[in-house]
């Protein structure tokens, strides 16, 4: 597959009190997504479902992130999540735990060959259907 990277987005999320690594990651994803309006699919005439979305999340305890729970954040596309050691745990002054910081990178790509062929096929089918319907009296 020949992927073409279109967009890279960055975000940061925190869990100040509950030490919830998944919630910090979710907030980082939303931070990256909600600050942008991606029109690349529309610009190329591709369906939004064809977006290949690679998410990399850095937290101090990657095993505490529920990657599957994060997939529902994406309204469309084909997201995949990879969690690595990174981010930051900041000790609370009273010693009662840590505040969790997650760093997120989101890369949006398309398989240009497959997506172009699918878009052309859909346009051809739509055009043929329009001609058939228009030819009837």
mmCIF file of N, CA and C in Angstrom:
data_model
loop_
_atom_site.group_PDB
_atom_site.id
_atom_site.type_symbol
_atom_site.label_atom_id
_atom_site.label_comp_id
_atom_site.label_asym_id
_atom_site.label_seq_id
_atom_site.Cartn_x
_atom_site.Cartn_y
_atom_site.Cartn_z
ATOM 1 N N UNK A 1 0.849 -1.167 0.000
ATOM 2 C CA UNK A 1 0.000 0.000 0.000
ATOM 3 C C UNK A 1 0.899 1.235 0.000
ATOM 4 N N UNK A 2 0.616 2.175 -0.869
ATOM 5 C CA UNK A 2 1.366 3.424 -0.953
ATOM 6 C C UNK A 2 0.572 4.517 -0.254
ATOM 7 N N UNK A 3 0.856 4.690 1.031
ATOM 8 C CA UNK A 3 0.152 5.714 1.796
ATOM 9 C C UNK A 3 0.786 7.064 1.550
ATOM 10 N N UNK A 4 -0.066 8.077 1.476
ATOM 11 C CA UNK A 4 0.408 9.442 1.377
ATOM 12 C C UNK A 4 -0.054 10.183 2.614
ATOM 13 N N UNK A 5 0.916 10.660 3.387
ATOM 14 C CA UNK A 5 0.615 11.394 4.617
ATOM 15 C C UNK A 5 0.107 12.780 4.239
ATOM 16 N N UNK A 6 -1.043 13.118 4.781
ATOM 17 C CA UNK A 6 -1.655 14.401 4.476
ATOM 18 C C UNK A 6 -1.534 15.397 5.631
ATOM 19 N N UNK A 7 -1.725 14.921 6.853
ATOM 20 C CA UNK A 7 -1.813 15.816 8.000
ATOM 21 C C UNK A 7 -1.177 15.146 9.211
ATOM 22 N N UNK A 8 -0.493 15.939 10.023
ATOM 23 C CA UNK A 8 -0.031 15.492 11.327
ATOM 24 C C UNK A 8 -0.571 16.482 12.354
ATOM 25 N N UNK A 9 -1.225 15.965 13.383
ATOM 26 C CA UNK A 9 -1.808 16.800 14.420
ATOM 27 C C UNK A 9 -1.218 16.385 15.767
ATOM 28 N N UNK A 10 -1.108 17.345 16.693
ATOM 29 C CA UNK A 10 -0.548 17.068 18.004
ATOM 30 C C UNK A 10 -1.491 17.554 19.085
ATOM 31 N N UNK A 11 -1.511 16.831 20.200
ATOM 32 C CA UNK A 11 -2.342 17.241 21.316
ATOM 33 C C UNK A 11 -1.756 16.789 22.638
ATOM 34 N N UNK A 12 -2.305 17.345 23.701
ATOM 35 C CA UNK A 12 -1.906 16.970 25.042
ATOM 36 C C UNK A 12 -3.158 16.841 25.892
ATOM 37 N N UNK A 13 -3.188 15.828 26.740
ATOM 38 C CA UNK A 13 -4.310 15.638 27.639
ATOM 39 C C UNK A 13 -3.824 15.299 29.033
ATOM 40 N N UNK A 14 -4.652 15.598 30.021
ATOM 41 C CA UNK A 14 -4.262 15.354 31.406
ATOM 42 C C UNK A 14 -5.357 14.627 32.177
ATOM 43 N N UNK A 15 -4.939 13.977 33.222
ATOM 44 C CA UNK A 15 -5.826 13.459 34.255
ATOM 45 C C UNK A 15 -5.221 13.972 35.557
ATOM 46 N N UNK A 16 -5.764 15.069 36.041
ATOM 47 C CA UNK A 16 -5.172 15.779 37.177
ATOM 48 C C UNK A 16 -5.372 15.018 38.490
ATOM 49 N N UNK A 17 -6.586 14.505 38.708
ATOM 50 C CA UNK A 17 -6.900 13.913 40.008
ATOM 51 C C UNK A 17 -7.010 12.397 40.015
ATOM 52 N N UNK A 18 -7.559 11.823 38.964
ATOM 53 C CA UNK A 18 -7.934 10.401 39.027
ATOM 54 C C UNK A 18 -6.856 9.435 38.528
ATOM 55 N N UNK A 19 -5.752 9.932 38.033
ATOM 56 C CA UNK A 19 -4.674 9.090 37.510
ATOM 57 C C UNK A 19 -5.187 8.110 36.452
ATOM 58 N N UNK A 20 -6.083 8.589 35.595
ATOM 59 C CA UNK A 20 -6.704 7.767 34.561
ATOM 60 C C UNK A 20 -5.954 7.982 33.242
ATOM 61 N N UNK A 21 -5.111 7.027 32.904
ATOM 62 C CA UNK A 21 -4.274 7.153 31.712
ATOM 63 C C UNK A 21 -5.106 7.156 30.433
ATOM 64 N N UNK A 22 -6.185 6.381 30.405
ATOM 65 C CA UNK A 22 -7.054 6.359 29.218
ATOM 66 C C UNK A 22 -7.732 7.704 29.028
ATOM 67 N N UNK A 23 -8.199 8.311 30.113
ATOM 68 C CA UNK A 23 -8.860 9.611 30.009
ATOM 69 C C UNK A 23 -7.876 10.697 29.581
ATOM 70 N N UNK A 24 -6.654 10.651 30.093
ATOM 71 C CA UNK A 24 -5.635 11.618 29.659
ATOM 72 C C UNK A 24 -5.371 11.458 28.160
ATOM 73 N N UNK A 25 -5.288 10.217 27.697
ATOM 74 C CA UNK A 25 -5.066 9.955 26.268
ATOM 75 C C UNK A 25 -6.252 10.459 25.441
ATOM 76 N N UNK A 26 -7.473 10.208 25.913
ATOM 77 C CA UNK A 26 -8.679 10.661 25.197
ATOM 78 C C UNK A 26 -8.696 12.182 25.099
ATOM 79 N N UNK A 27 -8.339 12.848 26.165
ATOM 80 C CA UNK A 27 -8.298 14.314 26.140
ATOM 81 C C UNK A 27 -7.226 14.817 25.179
ATOM 82 N N UNK A 28 -6.103 14.112 25.092
ATOM 83 C CA UNK A 28 -5.054 14.482 24.140
ATOM 84 C C UNK A 28 -5.510 14.307 22.697
ATOM 85 N N UNK A 29 -6.251 13.216 22.433
ATOM 86 C CA UNK A 29 -6.793 12.997 21.089
ATOM 87 C C UNK A 29 -7.767 14.111 20.733
ATOM 88 N N UNK A 30 -8.680 14.412 21.648
ATOM 89 C CA UNK A 30 -9.658 15.482 21.378
ATOM 90 C C UNK A 30 -8.948 16.824 21.166
ATOM 91 N N UNK A 31 -7.910 17.089 21.953
ATOM 92 C CA UNK A 31 -7.153 18.321 21.799
ATOM 93 C C UNK A 31 -6.577 18.421 20.385
ATOM 94 N N UNK A 32 -6.023 17.325 19.894
ATOM 95 C CA UNK A 32 -5.451 17.316 18.544
ATOM 96 C C UNK A 32 -6.534 17.464 17.475
ATOM 97 N N UNK A 33 -7.651 16.790 17.650
ATOM 98 C CA UNK A 33 -8.707 16.802 16.631
ATOM 99 C C UNK A 33 -9.540 18.078 16.630
ATOM 100 N N UNK A 34 -9.894 18.554 17.780
ATOM 101 C CA UNK A 34 -10.881 19.620 17.886
ATOM 102 C C UNK A 34 -10.301 20.985 17.550
ATOM 103 N N UNK A 35 -9.004 21.080 17.365
ATOM 104 C CA UNK A 35 -8.394 22.353 16.996
ATOM 105 C C UNK A 35 -8.221 22.461 15.485
ATOM 106 N N UNK A 36 -8.715 21.490 14.760
ATOM 107 C CA UNK A 36 -8.512 21.458 13.317
ATOM 108 C C UNK A 36 -9.812 21.082 12.615
ATOM 109 N N UNK A 37 -9.911 21.511 11.399
ATOM 110 C CA UNK A 37 -10.991 21.072 10.534
ATOM 111 C C UNK A 37 -10.338 20.493 9.287
ATOM 112 N N UNK A 38 -10.414 19.184 9.159
ATOM 113 C CA UNK A 38 -9.740 18.528 8.037
ATOM 114 C C UNK A 38 -10.676 18.414 6.849
ATOM 115 N N UNK A 39 -10.261 18.989 5.758
ATOM 116 C CA UNK A 39 -11.041 18.931 4.529
ATOM 117 C C UNK A 39 -10.298 18.183 3.431
ATOM 118 N N UNK A 40 -9.251 17.440 3.797
ATOM 119 C CA UNK A 40 -8.447 16.788 2.772
ATOM 120 C C UNK A 40 -9.237 15.732 2.017
ATOM 121 N N UNK A 41 -10.113 15.013 2.689
ATOM 122 C CA UNK A 41 -10.908 13.999 1.984
ATOM 123 C C UNK A 41 -11.781 14.675 0.930
ATOM 124 N N UNK A 42 -12.461 15.732 1.334
ATOM 125 C CA UNK A 42 -13.320 16.460 0.390
ATOM 126 C C UNK A 42 -12.503 17.082 -0.745
ATOM 127 N N UNK A 43 -11.333 17.606 -0.423
ATOM 128 C CA UNK A 43 -10.503 18.269 -1.432
ATOM 129 C C UNK A 43 -10.087 17.306 -2.543
ATOM 130 N N UNK A 44 -9.874 16.032 -2.181
ATOM 131 C CA UNK A 44 -9.466 15.038 -3.172
ATOM 132 C C UNK A 44 -10.641 14.207 -3.680
ATOM 133 N N UNK A 45 -11.831 14.469 -3.175
ATOM 134 C CA UNK A 45 -13.000 13.699 -3.600
ATOM 135 C C UNK A 45 -13.046 12.296 -3.019
ATOM 136 N N UNK A 46 -12.377 12.085 -1.883
ATOM 137 C CA UNK A 46 -12.346 10.776 -1.241
ATOM 138 C C UNK A 46 -13.399 10.707 -0.145
ATOM 139 N N UNK A 47 -13.927 9.526 0.113
ATOM 140 C CA UNK A 47 -14.841 9.389 1.252
ATOM 141 C C UNK A 47 -14.060 9.515 2.556
ATOM 142 N N UNK A 48 -14.664 10.125 3.553
ATOM 143 C CA UNK A 48 -13.990 10.304 4.841
ATOM 144 C C UNK A 48 -13.649 8.963 5.485
ATOM 145 N N UNK A 49 -14.403 7.934 5.156
ATOM 146 C CA UNK A 49 -14.136 6.604 5.703
ATOM 147 C C UNK A 49 -12.793 6.059 5.229
ATOM 148 N N UNK A 50 -12.244 6.617 4.148
ATOM 149 C CA UNK A 50 -10.970 6.140 3.599
ATOM 150 C C UNK A 50 -9.759 6.716 4.332
ATOM 151 N N UNK A 51 -9.988 7.632 5.263
ATOM 152 C CA UNK A 51 -8.879 8.226 6.009
ATOM 153 C C UNK A 51 -8.216 7.165 6.881
ATOM 154 N N UNK A 52 -6.911 7.023 6.747
ATOM 155 C CA UNK A 52 -6.124 6.118 7.588
ATOM 156 C C UNK A 52 -5.574 6.972 8.726
ATOM 157 N N UNK A 53 -5.985 6.690 9.932
ATOM 158 C CA UNK A 53 -5.652 7.531 11.077
ATOM 159 C C UNK A 53 -4.762 6.743 12.033
ATOM 160 N N UNK A 54 -3.498 7.137 12.112
ATOM 161 C CA UNK A 54 -2.553 6.492 13.017
ATOM 162 C C UNK A 54 -2.386 7.389 14.233
ATOM 163 N N UNK A 55 -2.667 6.836 15.403
ATOM 164 C CA UNK A 55 -2.572 7.587 16.644
ATOM 165 C C UNK A 55 -1.441 7.011 17.476
ATOM 166 N N UNK A 56 -0.514 7.862 17.891
ATOM 167 C CA UNK A 56 0.540 7.436 18.801
ATOM 168 C C UNK A 56 0.394 8.253 20.076
ATOM 169 N N UNK A 57 0.347 7.541 21.201
ATOM 170 C CA UNK A 57 0.135 8.164 22.498
ATOM 171 C C UNK A 57 1.321 7.847 23.387
ATOM 172 N N UNK A 58 1.851 8.876 24.033
ATOM 173 C CA UNK A 58 2.944 8.687 24.977
ATOM 174 C C UNK A 58 2.469 8.954 26.397
ATOM 175 N N UNK A 59 2.563 7.957 27.259
ATOM 176 C CA UNK A 59 2.269 8.087 28.688
ATOM 177 C C UNK A 59 3.320 7.289 29.458
ATOM 178 N N UNK A 60 3.470 7.603 30.714
ATOM 179 C CA UNK A 60 4.462 6.916 31.531
ATOM 180 C C UNK A 60 4.122 5.447 31.772
ATOM 181 N N UNK A 61 2.835 5.097 31.767
ATOM 182 C CA UNK A 61 2.435 3.709 31.997
ATOM 183 C C UNK A 61 1.510 3.246 30.859
ATOM 184 N N UNK A 62 2.096 2.904 29.701
ATOM 185 C CA UNK A 62 1.308 2.539 28.516
ATOM 186 C C UNK A 62 0.313 1.399 28.759
ATOM 187 N N UNK A 63 0.641 0.466 29.625
ATOM 188 C CA UNK A 63 -0.243 -0.673 29.883
ATOM 189 C C UNK A 63 -1.540 -0.267 30.581
ATOM 190 N N UNK A 64 -1.637 0.967 31.075
ATOM 191 C CA UNK A 64 -2.846 1.435 31.748
ATOM 192 C C UNK A 64 -3.797 2.165 30.798
ATOM 193 N N UNK A 65 -3.484 2.172 29.504
ATOM 194 C CA UNK A 65 -4.355 2.814 28.507
ATOM 195 C C UNK A 65 -5.174 1.742 27.798
ATOM 196 N N UNK A 66 -6.491 1.929 27.770
ATOM 197 C CA UNK A 66 -7.402 1.039 27.048
ATOM 198 C C UNK A 66 -7.537 1.571 25.622
ATOM 199 N N UNK A 67 -6.708 1.069 24.723
ATOM 200 C CA UNK A 67 -6.678 1.550 23.337
ATOM 201 C C UNK A 67 -8.018 1.390 22.635
ATOM 202 N N UNK A 68 -8.706 0.282 22.881
ATOM 203 C CA UNK A 68 -9.992 0.044 22.222
ATOM 204 C C UNK A 68 -11.023 1.108 22.606
ATOM 205 N N UNK A 69 -10.967 1.582 23.833
ATOM 206 C CA UNK A 69 -11.919 2.602 24.278
ATOM 207 C C UNK A 69 -11.711 3.921 23.542
ATOM 208 N N UNK A 70 -10.516 4.146 23.023
ATOM 209 C CA UNK A 70 -10.207 5.401 22.347
ATOM 210 C C UNK A 70 -10.686 5.438 20.900
ATOM 211 N N UNK A 71 -10.920 4.290 20.307
ATOM 212 C CA UNK A 71 -11.318 4.234 18.890
ATOM 213 C C UNK A 71 -12.653 4.928 18.636
ATOM 214 N N UNK A 72 -13.547 4.910 19.616
ATOM 215 C CA UNK A 72 -14.870 5.519 19.462
ATOM 216 C C UNK A 72 -14.845 7.037 19.382
ATOM 217 N N UNK A 73 -13.712 7.656 19.671
ATOM 218 C CA UNK A 73 -13.608 9.116 19.600
ATOM 219 C C UNK A 73 -13.670 9.603 18.153
ATOM 220 N N UNK A 74 -13.224 8.767 17.229
ATOM 221 C CA UNK A 74 -13.103 9.192 15.827
ATOM 222 C C UNK A 74 -14.430 9.054 15.106
ATOM 223 N N UNK A 75 -14.937 10.156 14.543
ATOM 224 C CA UNK A 75 -16.252 10.116 13.887
ATOM 225 C C UNK A 75 -16.247 9.363 12.556
ATOM 226 N N UNK A 76 -15.093 9.192 11.950
ATOM 227 C CA UNK A 76 -14.968 8.469 10.687
ATOM 228 C C UNK A 76 -13.514 8.097 10.492
ATOM 229 N N UNK A 77 -13.240 7.404 9.416
ATOM 230 C CA UNK A 77 -11.876 6.980 9.137
ATOM 231 C C UNK A 77 -11.586 5.611 9.724
ATOM 232 N N UNK A 78 -10.341 5.199 9.573
ATOM 233 C CA UNK A 78 -9.874 3.890 10.036
ATOM 234 C C UNK A 78 -8.752 4.112 11.042
ATOM 235 N N UNK A 79 -9.126 4.365 12.303
ATOM 236 C CA UNK A 79 -8.098 4.664 13.297
ATOM 237 C C UNK A 79 -7.394 3.413 13.827
ATOM 238 N N UNK A 80 -6.115 3.582 14.140
ATOM 239 C CA UNK A 80 -5.350 2.573 14.865
ATOM 240 C C UNK A 80 -4.579 3.316 15.953
ATOM 241 N N UNK A 81 -4.433 2.668 17.106
ATOM 242 C CA UNK A 81 -3.813 3.319 18.257
ATOM 243 C C UNK A 81 -2.595 2.529 18.692
ATOM 244 N N UNK A 82 -1.513 3.255 18.947
ATOM 245 C CA UNK A 82 -0.293 2.661 19.490
ATOM 246 C C UNK A 82 0.100 3.488 20.706
ATOM 247 N N UNK A 83 0.319 2.819 21.827
ATOM 248 C CA UNK A 83 0.680 3.510 23.060
ATOM 249 C C UNK A 83 2.132 3.174 23.402
ATOM 250 N N UNK A 84 2.914 4.206 23.671
ATOM 251 C CA UNK A 84 4.338 4.039 23.976
ATOM 252 C C UNK A 84 4.666 4.767 25.278
ATOM 253 N N UNK A 85 5.830 4.465 25.806
ATOM 254 C CA UNK A 85 6.267 5.165 27.013
ATOM 255 C C UNK A 85 6.651 6.591 26.635
ATOM 256 N N UNK A 86 6.104 7.536 27.350
ATOM 257 C CA UNK A 86 6.351 8.946 27.098
ATOM 258 C C UNK A 86 5.535 9.768 28.069
ATOM 259 N N UNK A 87 5.090 10.921 27.638
ATOM 260 C CA UNK A 87 4.277 11.746 28.511
ATOM 261 C C UNK A 87 5.005 12.080 29.799
ATOM 262 N N UNK A 88 4.223 12.311 30.852
ATOM 263 C CA UNK A 88 4.811 12.734 32.108
ATOM 264 C C UNK A 88 3.854 12.449 33.250
ATOM 265 N N UNK A 89 4.381 11.946 34.350
ATOM 266 C CA UNK A 89 3.637 11.837 35.600
ATOM 267 C C UNK A 89 4.235 12.876 36.541
ATOM 268 N N UNK A 90 3.402 13.767 37.049
ATOM 269 C CA UNK A 90 3.860 14.829 37.939
ATOM 270 C C UNK A 90 3.344 14.528 39.339
ATOM 271 N N UNK A 91 4.268 14.352 40.264
ATOM 272 C CA UNK A 91 3.890 14.032 41.645
ATOM 273 C C UNK A 91 3.088 15.172 42.262
ATOM 274 N N UNK A 92 2.039 14.808 43.007
ATOM 275 C CA UNK A 92 1.247 15.809 43.722
ATOM 276 C C UNK A 92 2.034 16.247 44.959
ATOM 277 N N UNK A 93 1.928 17.510 45.319
ATOM 278 C CA UNK A 93 2.717 18.029 46.438
ATOM 279 C C UNK A 93 2.487 17.301 47.769
ATOM 280 N N UNK A 94 1.279 16.784 47.953
ATOM 281 C CA UNK A 94 0.984 16.112 49.219
ATOM 282 C C UNK A 94 1.339 14.627 49.204
ATOM 283 N N UNK A 95 1.908 14.153 48.087
ATOM 284 C CA UNK A 95 2.320 12.761 47.984
ATOM 285 C C UNK A 95 1.190 11.779 47.755
ATOM 286 N N UNK A 96 0.007 12.274 47.421
ATOM 287 C CA UNK A 96 -1.168 11.400 47.264
ATOM 288 C C UNK A 96 -1.277 10.745 45.890
ATOM 289 N N UNK A 97 -0.330 10.939 45.025
ATOM 290 C CA UNK A 97 -0.382 10.340 43.687
ATOM 291 C C UNK A 97 0.278 11.242 42.674
ATOM 292 N N UNK A 98 -0.140 11.086 41.422
ATOM 293 C CA UNK A 98 0.430 11.872 40.332
ATOM 294 C C UNK A 98 -0.674 12.436 39.449
ATOM 295 N N UNK A 99 -0.328 13.496 38.743
ATOM 296 C CA UNK A 99 -1.164 13.978 37.647
ATOM 297 C C UNK A 99 -0.543 13.413 36.372
ATOM 298 N N UNK A 100 -1.393 12.887 35.506
ATOM 299 C CA UNK A 100 -0.941 12.209 34.292
ATOM 300 C C UNK A 100 -1.026 13.161 33.104
ATOM 301 N N UNK A 101 0.050 13.211 32.327
ATOM 302 C CA UNK A 101 0.053 13.988 31.081
ATOM 303 C C UNK A 101 0.323 13.021 29.929
ATOM 304 N N UNK A 102 -0.562 13.053 28.933
ATOM 305 C CA UNK A 102 -0.413 12.230 27.737
ATOM 306 C C UNK A 102 -0.122 13.135 26.551
ATOM 307 N N UNK A 103 0.856 12.752 25.745
ATOM 308 C CA UNK A 103 1.140 13.444 24.490
ATOM 309 C C UNK A 103 0.626 12.585 23.348
ATOM 310 N N UNK A 104 0.022 13.233 22.350
ATOM 311 C CA UNK A 104 -0.620 12.515 21.250
ATOM 312 C C UNK A 104 -0.168 13.079 19.911
ATOM 313 N N UNK A 105 0.135 12.182 18.988
ATOM 314 C CA UNK A 105 0.386 12.551 17.594
ATOM 315 C C UNK A 105 -0.606 11.770 16.735
ATOM 316 N N UNK A 106 -1.273 12.458 15.837
ATOM 317 C CA UNK A 106 -2.235 11.825 14.928
ATOM 318 C C UNK A 106 -1.766 12.091 13.505
ATOM 319 N N UNK A 107 -1.620 11.020 12.749
ATOM 320 C CA UNK A 107 -1.193 11.134 11.357
ATOM 321 C C UNK A 107 -2.350 10.651 10.480
ATOM 322 N N UNK A 108 -2.787 11.511 9.580
ATOM 323 C CA UNK A 108 -3.876 11.174 8.661
ATOM 324 C C UNK A 108 -3.276 10.943 7.277
ATOM 325 N N UNK A 109 -3.565 9.773 6.719
ATOM 326 C CA UNK A 109 -3.051 9.393 5.402
ATOM 327 C C UNK A 109 -4.178 8.823 4.558
ATOM 328 N N UNK A 110 -3.879 8.644 3.289
ATOM 329 C CA UNK A 110 -4.772 7.938 2.375
ATOM 330 C C UNK A 110 -3.946 6.946 1.580
ATOM 331 N N UNK A 111 -4.542 5.813 1.247
ATOM 332 C CA UNK A 111 -3.969 4.902 0.264
ATOM 333 C C UNK A 111 -4.435 5.482 -1.067
ATOM 334 N N UNK A 112 -3.585 6.287 -1.666
ATOM 335 C CA UNK A 112 -3.990 7.087 -2.825
ATOM 336 C C UNK A 112 -4.490 6.239 -3.991
ATOM 337 N N UNK A 113 -3.834 5.124 -4.273
ATOM 338 C CA UNK A 113 -4.238 4.291 -5.405
ATOM 339 C C UNK A 113 -5.604 3.673 -5.157
ATOM 340 N N UNK A 114 -5.782 3.068 -3.996
ATOM 341 C CA UNK A 114 -7.056 2.404 -3.694
ATOM 342 C C UNK A 114 -8.182 3.418 -3.564
ATOM 343 N N UNK A 115 -7.907 4.547 -2.914
ATOM 344 C CA UNK A 115 -8.936 5.556 -2.696
ATOM 345 C C UNK A 115 -9.332 6.223 -4.002
ATOM 346 N N UNK A 116 -8.353 6.491 -4.871
ATOM 347 C CA UNK A 116 -8.653 7.100 -6.175
ATOM 348 C C UNK A 116 -9.504 6.166 -7.024
ATOM 349 N N UNK A 117 -9.169 4.870 -7.006
ATOM 350 C CA UNK A 117 -9.941 3.893 -7.777
ATOM 351 C C UNK A 117 -11.364 3.792 -7.238
ATOM 352 N N UNK A 118 -11.513 3.779 -5.921
ATOM 353 C CA UNK A 118 -12.850 3.685 -5.314
ATOM 354 C C UNK A 118 -13.667 4.936 -5.626
ATOM 355 N N UNK A 119 -13.027 6.115 -5.547
ATOM 356 C CA UNK A 119 -13.725 7.365 -5.836
ATOM 357 C C UNK A 119 -14.152 7.407 -7.303
ATOM 358 N N UNK A 120 -13.293 6.934 -8.201
ATOM 359 C CA UNK A 120 -13.626 6.918 -9.627
ATOM 360 C C UNK A 120 -14.770 5.949 -9.890
ATOM 361 N N UNK A 121 -14.746 4.799 -9.236
ATOM 362 C CA UNK A 121 -15.823 3.822 -9.393
ATOM 363 C C UNK A 121 -17.154 4.357 -8.892
ATOM 364 N N UNK A 122 -17.123 5.051 -7.769
ATOM 365 C CA UNK A 122 -18.350 5.625 -7.212
ATOM 366 C C UNK A 122 -18.889 6.714 -8.131
ATOM 367 N N UNK A 123 -17.998 7.524 -8.702
ATOM 368 C CA UNK A 123 -18.423 8.588 -9.610
ATOM 369 C C UNK A 123 -19.025 7.987 -10.873
ATOM 370 N N UNK A 124 -18.429 6.901 -11.359
ATOM 371 C CA UNK A 124 -18.932 6.246 -12.561
ATOM 372 C C UNK A 124 -20.314 5.651 -12.315
ATOM 373 N N UNK A 125 -20.486 4.997 -11.169
ATOM 374 C CA UNK A 125 -21.774 4.398 -10.822
ATOM 375 C C UNK A 125 -22.831 5.475 -10.660
ATOM 376 N N UNK A 126 -22.472 6.584 -10.004
ATOM 377 C CA UNK A 126 -23.398 7.684 -9.794
ATOM 378 C C UNK A 126 -23.798 8.301 -11.126
ATOM 379 N N UNK A 127 -22.834 8.465 -12.035
ATOM 380 C CA UNK A 127 -23.096 9.052 -13.336
ATOM 381 C C UNK A 127 -24.005 8.148 -14.160
ATOM 382 N N UNK A 128 -23.749 6.842 -14.125
ATOM 383 C CA UNK A 128 -24.562 5.886 -14.868
ATOM 384 C C UNK A 128 -25.983 5.859 -14.326
ATOM 385 N N UNK A 129 -26.107 5.905 -13.005
ATOM 386 C CA UNK A 129 -27.439 5.883 -12.396
ATOM 387 C C UNK A 129 -28.208 7.141 -12.773
ATOM 388 N N UNK A 130 -27.521 8.286 -12.802
ATOM 389 C CA UNK A 130 -28.157 9.540 -13.168
ATOM 390 C C UNK A 130 -28.623 9.534 -14.616
ATOM 391 N N UNK A 131 -27.818 8.937 -15.514
ATOM 392 C CA UNK A 131 -28.187 8.872 -16.907
ATOM 393 C C UNK A 131 -29.389 7.960 -17.108
ATOM 394 N N UNK A 132 -29.418 6.852 -16.379
ATOM 395 C CA UNK A 132 -30.544 5.925 -16.513
ATOM 396 C C UNK A 132 -31.837 6.577 -16.043
ATOM 397 N N UNK A 133 -31.758 7.265 -14.886
ATOM 398 C CA UNK A 133 -32.967 7.883 -14.353
ATOM 399 C C UNK A 133 -33.403 9.038 -15.232
ATOM 400 N N UNK A 134 -32.426 9.772 -15.775
ATOM 401 C CA UNK A 134 -32.768 10.940 -16.602
ATOM 402 C C UNK A 134 -33.351 10.545 -17.945
ATOM 403 N N UNK A 135 -33.094 9.362 -18.422
ATOM 404 C CA UNK A 135 -33.559 8.951 -19.734
ATOM 405 C C UNK A 135 -35.002 8.446 -19.755
ATOM 406 N N UNK A 136 -35.614 8.316 -18.585
ATOM 407 C CA UNK A 136 -36.980 7.799 -18.528
ATOM 408 C C UNK A 136 -37.971 8.946 -18.581
ATOM 409 N N UNK A 137 -39.129 8.716 -19.258
ATOM 410 C CA UNK A 137 -40.165 9.750 -19.314
ATOM 411 C C UNK A 137 -41.418 9.282 -18.651
#
